[in-house]
Coordinates of C-alpha atoms and ligand atoms in Angstrom, one line a residue:
M1 CA 59.9 -14.8 4.7
R2 CA 56.9 -12.2 5.3
R3 CA 54.9 -14.1 2.4
L4 CA 55.7 -17.6 3.7
F5 CA 54.9 -16.6 7.0
P6 CA 51.5 -17.6 6.7
L7 CA 51.7 -20.8 4.5
I8 CA 54.3 -21.9 7.5
V9 CA 51.7 -20.7 10.5
A10 CA 48.5 -22.7 8.6
A11 CA 51.1 -25.6 8.2
L12 CA 51.8 -26.0 11.8
M13 CA 47.9 -25.3 12.0
A14 CA 47.0 -28.2 10.5
S15 CA 49.9 -30.9 11.8
S16 CA 49.4 -29.5 15.3
L17 CA 45.3 -30.8 14.8
D18 CA 46.1 -33.8 13.1
A19 CA 49.0 -35.0 15.5
R20 CA 47.3 -36.9 17.4
P21 CA 43.4 -38.6 17.2
V22 CA 41.3 -35.0 16.8
I23 CA 38.4 -34.7 18.8
I24 CA 35.2 -33.2 16.5
A25 CA 32.2 -31.4 18.6
H26 CA 29.3 -33.1 16.7
R27 CA 27.0 -30.7 16.5
G28 CA 29.0 -28.7 18.8
A29 CA 28.8 -30.0 22.6
S30 CA 25.4 -31.1 21.6
G31 CA 24.9 -33.2 24.9
L32 CA 25.1 -30.1 27.1
R33 CA 23.2 -27.3 24.4
P34 CA 20.7 -27.7 21.5
E35 CA 22.8 -28.8 18.8
H36 CA 24.2 -26.6 15.8
T37 CA 23.3 -23.7 18.0
A38 CA 26.3 -20.5 18.9
A39 CA 26.0 -21.7 22.4
A40 CA 27.0 -25.3 21.3
Y41 CA 29.7 -24.5 19.0
R42 CA 31.3 -21.8 21.7
L43 CA 30.7 -24.5 24.8
A44 CA 32.6 -27.1 22.4
I45 CA 35.8 -25.0 21.8
E46 CA 36.1 -24.2 25.9
Q47 CA 35.9 -27.9 26.1
S48 CA 39.0 -28.2 24.2
A49 CA 37.7 -29.8 20.8
D50 CA 39.4 -29.7 18.0
F51 CA 36.9 -29.3 15.5
I52 CA 33.3 -28.3 15.6
E53 CA 30.9 -29.9 12.8
P54 CA 28.3 -28.3 11.1
D55 CA 26.1 -30.0 8.9
L56 CA 24.8 -28.2 6.1
A57 CA 21.1 -27.4 4.0
M58 CA 19.9 -24.7 1.9
T59 CA 17.3 -21.9 2.1
K60 CA 14.8 -20.6 -0.3
D61 CA 17.6 -17.6 -0.8
D62 CA 20.6 -20.0 -1.4
V63 CA 22.2 -19.7 1.8
L64 CA 23.4 -22.4 4.0
V65 CA 22.4 -22.8 7.3
V66 CA 23.6 -25.3 9.4
R67 CA 21.2 -28.5 10.2
H68 CA 20.6 -31.7 10.5
E69 CA 18.3 -32.5 7.8
N70 CA 16.3 -30.1 5.7
E71 CA 12.9 -31.2 8.1
I72 CA 13.2 -28.4 11.0
S73 CA 10.4 -29.6 13.2
G74 CA 12.3 -32.1 15.5
T75 CA 15.2 -29.1 16.0
T76 CA 13.4 -25.4 15.8
D77 CA 9.8 -24.2 17.3
V78 CA 8.7 -23.8 13.8
A79 CA 5.3 -26.2 14.6
D80 CA 4.2 -22.9 17.0
H81 CA 4.4 -19.8 14.0
P82 CA 1.2 -19.7 13.2
E83 CA 2.5 -17.3 10.4
F84 CA 4.4 -20.1 8.6
S85 CA 1.6 -23.1 9.3
D86 CA 0.6 -22.7 5.9
R87 CA 4.4 -23.8 4.9
K88 CA 3.9 -27.8 6.4
T89 CA 4.4 -30.3 3.7
T90 CA 5.0 -33.9 2.5
K91 CA 7.9 -34.7 0.8
T92 CA 9.9 -37.6 -0.3
I93 CA 13.6 -36.7 0.9
D94 CA 15.8 -40.1 -0.1
G95 CA 13.2 -41.8 -0.5
R96 CA 11.1 -40.9 2.7
S97 CA 7.7 -39.8 2.8
I98 CA 8.4 -37.0 4.8
S99 CA 6.2 -33.9 6.9
G100 CA 6.9 -31.1 8.6
W101 CA 8.7 -27.9 7.4
F102 CA 11.5 -27.2 5.3
T103 CA 14.6 -24.9 5.1
E104 CA 14.1 -24.4 1.6
D105 CA 11.0 -22.9 2.1
F106 CA 12.0 -20.6 4.2
T107 CA 14.5 -17.6 3.4
L108 CA 17.0 -16.7 5.9
A109 CA 15.0 -13.8 7.5
E110 CA 12.5 -16.2 8.2
L111 CA 14.7 -19.0 9.2
K112 CA 16.1 -16.5 11.7
T113 CA 12.5 -15.6 13.8
L114 CA 12.2 -19.2 15.2
R115 CA 14.4 -20.8 18.1
A116 CA 16.1 -23.7 18.4
R117 CA 14.7 -26.3 20.3
E118 CA 16.6 -29.8 21.6
R119 CA 16.1 -32.8 19.8
L120 CA 16.6 -35.0 22.6
P121 CA 14.6 -33.6 25.8
A122 CA 14.0 -36.9 27.9
L123 CA 17.7 -37.5 27.3
R124 CA 18.9 -34.0 27.9
P125 CA 16.2 -32.1 29.9
G126 CA 19.2 -29.5 30.9
N127 CA 19.3 -28.3 27.3
L128 CA 15.7 -27.1 27.4
R129 CA 16.8 -23.8 29.3
Y130 CA 18.6 -22.8 26.2
A131 CA 15.6 -21.2 24.4
D132 CA 16.3 -18.2 23.2
E133 CA 19.3 -19.7 20.3
R134 CA 19.0 -19.0 16.7
I135 CA 19.7 -21.2 13.9
Q136 CA 22.8 -20.7 12.5
T137 CA 24.5 -20.0 8.9
F138 CA 27.9 -22.0 8.1
D139 CA 29.5 -18.6 7.4
E140 CA 27.7 -17.2 11.1
V141 CA 29.5 -21.2 12.2
L142 CA 32.8 -20.1 10.0
A143 CA 32.8 -17.2 12.0
I144 CA 33.1 -19.0 15.3
A145 CA 35.8 -21.4 14.6
K146 CA 38.1 -18.5 13.1
G147 CA 37.1 -16.6 16.4
A148 CA 38.5 -19.1 19.1
P149 CA 40.9 -18.0 20.8
R150 CA 43.2 -21.3 19.9
P151 CA 43.3 -23.0 15.9
V152 CA 40.1 -24.9 15.7
G153 CA 39.0 -26.8 12.1
V154 CA 35.5 -27.1 11.3
Y155 CA 34.4 -30.4 9.9
P156 CA 30.6 -29.4 7.5
E157 CA 28.8 -32.0 5.7
T158 CA 26.9 -32.3 3.2
K159 CA 23.1 -33.0 4.1
H160 CA 21.1 -34.6 1.7
P161 CA 23.8 -33.3 -1.5
S162 CA 21.2 -35.4 -4.4
Y163 CA 18.1 -33.5 -3.0
F164 CA 19.5 -31.0 -2.8
A165 CA 20.9 -30.9 -6.7
S166 CA 17.8 -32.0 -7.4
I167 CA 15.7 -28.9 -6.5
G168 CA 17.9 -26.4 -8.5
K169 CA 20.5 -26.1 -5.0
P170 CA 23.8 -27.5 -5.0
L171 CA 25.4 -27.5 -1.9
E172 CA 28.9 -28.2 -2.9
K173 CA 29.9 -24.8 -4.7
P174 CA 28.6 -22.4 -1.9
L175 CA 30.3 -24.7 0.3
L176 CA 34.0 -24.8 -1.3
A177 CA 32.8 -20.4 -1.6
A178 CA 32.2 -19.9 2.1
L179 CA 35.5 -21.7 3.0
A180 CA 36.5 -20.1 0.8
K181 CA 36.3 -16.3 2.0
A182 CA 37.2 -17.9 5.4
G183 CA 40.5 -18.1 3.9
F184 CA 40.6 -22.1 4.0
T185 CA 41.4 -23.5 0.5
R186 CA 44.2 -25.9 1.4
R187 CA 44.7 -29.7 1.9
D188 CA 46.5 -28.7 4.9
D189 CA 43.9 -26.3 6.4
P190 CA 42.2 -27.5 9.3
V191 CA 38.6 -28.6 7.5
F192 CA 37.4 -31.7 6.7
I193 CA 34.1 -31.9 3.9
Q194 CA 32.0 -35.1 4.6
S195 CA 29.3 -36.7 2.9
F196 CA 27.2 -40.0 3.3
E197 CA 26.8 -40.0 -0.9
V198 CA 30.0 -40.7 -3.3
S199 CA 29.2 -38.7 -6.6
N200 CA 29.2 -35.2 -4.8
L201 CA 32.1 -36.6 -2.8
K202 CA 34.0 -36.9 -6.2
A203 CA 32.8 -33.8 -7.8
L204 CA 34.6 -32.3 -4.5
R205 CA 37.5 -34.1 -5.5
A206 CA 37.8 -32.5 -8.8
L207 CA 37.5 -29.2 -7.2
T208 CA 39.5 -28.9 -4.4
P209 CA 42.8 -30.4 -2.1
I210 CA 40.5 -30.3 0.9
R211 CA 40.4 -33.2 3.2
L212 CA 37.5 -35.4 1.8
V213 CA 35.4 -37.6 4.0
Q214 CA 33.2 -40.6 3.0
L215 CA 31.2 -41.6 6.1
I216 CA 29.6 -45.0 6.1
D217 CA 26.3 -46.0 7.2
P218 CA 26.1 -49.5 7.4
D219 CA 22.2 -49.9 7.6
E220 CA 21.9 -48.1 4.0
A221 CA 23.5 -47.7 1.2
P222 CA 24.8 -44.4 -0.2
F223 CA 21.6 -42.5 -1.5
D224 CA 23.3 -40.9 -4.5
Q225 CA 24.1 -45.1 -5.3
Q226 CA 20.5 -46.1 -5.1
L227 CA 19.4 -43.5 -7.2
A228 CA 22.1 -44.9 -10.0
Q229 CA 21.1 -48.7 -8.9
T230 CA 25.0 -49.0 -8.5
G231 CA 24.8 -52.0 -6.3
L232 CA 27.2 -50.2 -4.1
T233 CA 26.8 -51.2 -0.4
P234 CA 28.2 -50.6 3.4
A235 CA 29.7 -54.1 3.4
R236 CA 31.4 -53.5 -0.3
M237 CA 32.4 -50.0 1.5
V238 CA 34.2 -51.5 3.7
T239 CA 36.2 -54.4 2.1
P240 CA 39.9 -54.0 1.3
E241 CA 38.9 -53.4 -2.1
G242 CA 36.2 -51.6 -1.1
L243 CA 38.4 -48.5 0.8
R244 CA 41.1 -48.5 -2.0
T245 CA 38.5 -47.5 -4.4
I246 CA 36.8 -44.7 -1.6
A247 CA 41.0 -43.6 -1.2
T248 CA 41.1 -42.8 -5.0
Y249 CA 38.6 -39.8 -4.1
A250 CA 38.5 -39.1 -0.3
D251 CA 41.4 -38.9 2.7
A252 CA 39.2 -40.6 5.4
I253 CA 36.5 -42.9 6.5
G254 CA 33.8 -41.6 9.1
P255 CA 32.0 -45.4 9.9
Y256 CA 29.8 -46.2 12.3
K257 CA 31.1 -46.7 15.8
L258 CA 29.8 -50.4 15.6
M259 CA 31.4 -51.0 12.5
I260 CA 34.6 -51.2 14.6
E261 CA 33.3 -52.6 17.9
P262 CA 29.9 -54.0 17.3
R263 CA 27.9 -55.5 20.6
D264 CA 26.2 -58.2 20.9
A265 CA 22.3 -58.8 21.5
E266 CA 22.5 -57.7 25.1
G267 CA 24.5 -54.5 23.8
R268 CA 27.7 -56.2 25.0
A269 CA 30.7 -54.6 23.7
L270 CA 32.8 -57.5 21.0
A271 CA 35.9 -57.4 20.0
P272 CA 37.0 -55.2 17.4
T273 CA 36.7 -56.0 13.6
S274 CA 40.5 -55.1 11.0
L275 CA 38.2 -51.9 10.1
I276 CA 40.8 -49.0 11.6
A277 CA 44.1 -51.3 9.8
D278 CA 41.7 -52.3 6.6
A279 CA 41.5 -48.4 6.0
H280 CA 44.9 -48.0 7.5
A281 CA 46.3 -49.9 4.9
A282 CA 44.6 -48.3 1.9
G283 CA 46.0 -45.1 3.3
L284 CA 42.5 -43.5 5.5
Q285 CA 42.0 -42.0 8.1
V286 CA 39.4 -43.5 10.6
H287 CA 36.9 -41.2 12.2
P288 CA 34.1 -42.7 13.6
W289 CA 30.5 -41.1 14.9
T290 CA 29.0 -41.0 17.3
F291 CA 30.3 -41.0 21.1
R292 CA 27.6 -40.3 24.0
S293 CA 27.6 -39.9 27.6
E294 CA 24.6 -41.4 28.3
N295 CA 23.9 -44.5 29.1
A296 CA 21.4 -45.2 26.2
F297 CA 23.8 -45.0 23.9
L298 CA 26.5 -46.9 25.9
P299 CA 27.7 -50.5 25.7
A300 CA 26.3 -52.7 28.5
G301 CA 29.4 -52.6 30.5
D302 CA 30.0 -48.4 30.5
R303 CA 26.7 -48.0 31.4
R304 CA 26.1 -47.0 35.5
G305 CA 23.2 -46.3 37.6
Q306 CA 19.6 -46.8 36.4
G307 CA 18.3 -45.0 33.3
D308 CA 19.3 -44.3 29.6
A309 CA 19.9 -40.7 30.7
E310 CA 22.0 -40.9 33.2
R311 CA 26.0 -41.1 32.4
G312 CA 27.6 -44.2 32.2
D313 CA 31.8 -44.5 31.9
P314 CA 32.1 -42.5 28.3
A315 CA 36.0 -42.8 29.2
A316 CA 36.0 -46.7 28.8
E317 CA 34.7 -46.8 25.4
Y318 CA 36.9 -43.7 24.7
R319 CA 39.7 -45.5 26.2
R320 CA 39.0 -48.9 23.6
F321 CA 38.6 -46.9 20.4
L322 CA 41.7 -45.0 21.0
G323 CA 43.3 -47.8 21.9
Y324 CA 42.1 -49.5 18.6
G325 CA 43.8 -46.6 16.8
V326 CA 41.3 -44.2 15.6
D327 CA 42.8 -41.3 14.1
G328 CA 39.3 -39.1 15.5
L329 CA 36.1 -39.1 16.8
F330 CA 32.5 -37.0 16.8
S331 CA 31.5 -37.1 19.8
D332 CA 28.6 -35.0 21.6
Y333 CA 30.5 -34.6 24.7
P334 CA 33.5 -33.3 24.0
G335 CA 35.1 -32.6 27.1
D336 CA 35.0 -36.3 28.4
A337 CA 36.2 -37.2 24.8
V338 CA 39.6 -34.7 25.4
T339 CA 40.0 -35.8 28.8
A340 CA 39.8 -39.6 27.6
R341 CA 42.4 -38.3 25.2
E342 CA 45.2 -36.6 27.6
A343 CA 44.2 -39.7 29.9
S344 CA 45.1 -42.0 27.1
G345 CA 48.4 -40.4 26.3
R346 CA 47.5 -40.3 22.4
Ligands
G3P401 O1 29.3 -37.0 10.2 C1 29.1 -38.2 11.1 C2 27.7 -38.7 11.7 O2 27.8 -36.9 12.2 C3 27.2 -38.7 11.1 O3 25.8 -39.1 11.4 O4 23.5 -37.9 11.2 O5 25.1 -37.5 13.4 O6 25.4 -36.5 11.1 P1 24.8 -37.4 11.4
CA402 CA1 26.4 -34.9 11.0

């Protein structure tokens, strides 16, 4: 019994996390703190998020760090560090030419000398107050989740997996090793691993029973599929046949939310598509991204007051999506999402 007890607790944790639509704190509570910082993750936990979401990139000394992209000038003060001016370079990442500073050219110790900066200062000027946050490692974010006063899951995303593999720094095994070190190895552990690419999810399926999420960008085919010239498109991925194929290696899809609730030319919400029903029919959960409370991101009917930075009525959008039957959603404002879920009774 003593041996069984931790397994029973883990199973109960997983089932309590999944019994209702899960709220995934997108890069932490990134509407209210600079994304991917300890402050953003801690606030998300205070606001009762079920999962915290770290995006992952690799350093020069092979440490997984938490960044939305490997080019870091948009979310750190690296450009203000003269000692790193000679690291500025131009690379082709996922088919695009990008100039800046890249995680894989810095050791972790060097990255730790930087400070995180708000990505959207015009929309989120309040976040400029939090100017002393450092880049987090994946291990540090796992420790924040594990140290929470209640069960909190982690929802890591592999960023640019083909690119990192091409430079000899594949993300997948280090990701699984970090999860294992934190005690996460099982399907019913409170973890989902996500990727926009297909082949690394298939590779992960062979390596782990942890749940996997196929992200879908309606405007871009998975980059590994572009490289391999398979002809797979987002439109094909969301056909009933495409979804059944995804279900052979993944447990959920993470579609852009407008694939569920499209908008007209004036930005007004239209009737929902059949994507949730089709995915459920294929045995897949559905976790759309990304819900944000500012007018700039809301459908026209949910905006309030004047200006993009003002908060609108995000509860209306959450209410509709919860009514459509989502199994979870990504939000920059997990507090608003949790409040809306409680009000919905789901
Ligand atoms: O991972 C879900 C959502 O975060 C995908 O978009 O670009 O914000 O990582 P992105
Ligand atoms: Ca992400």
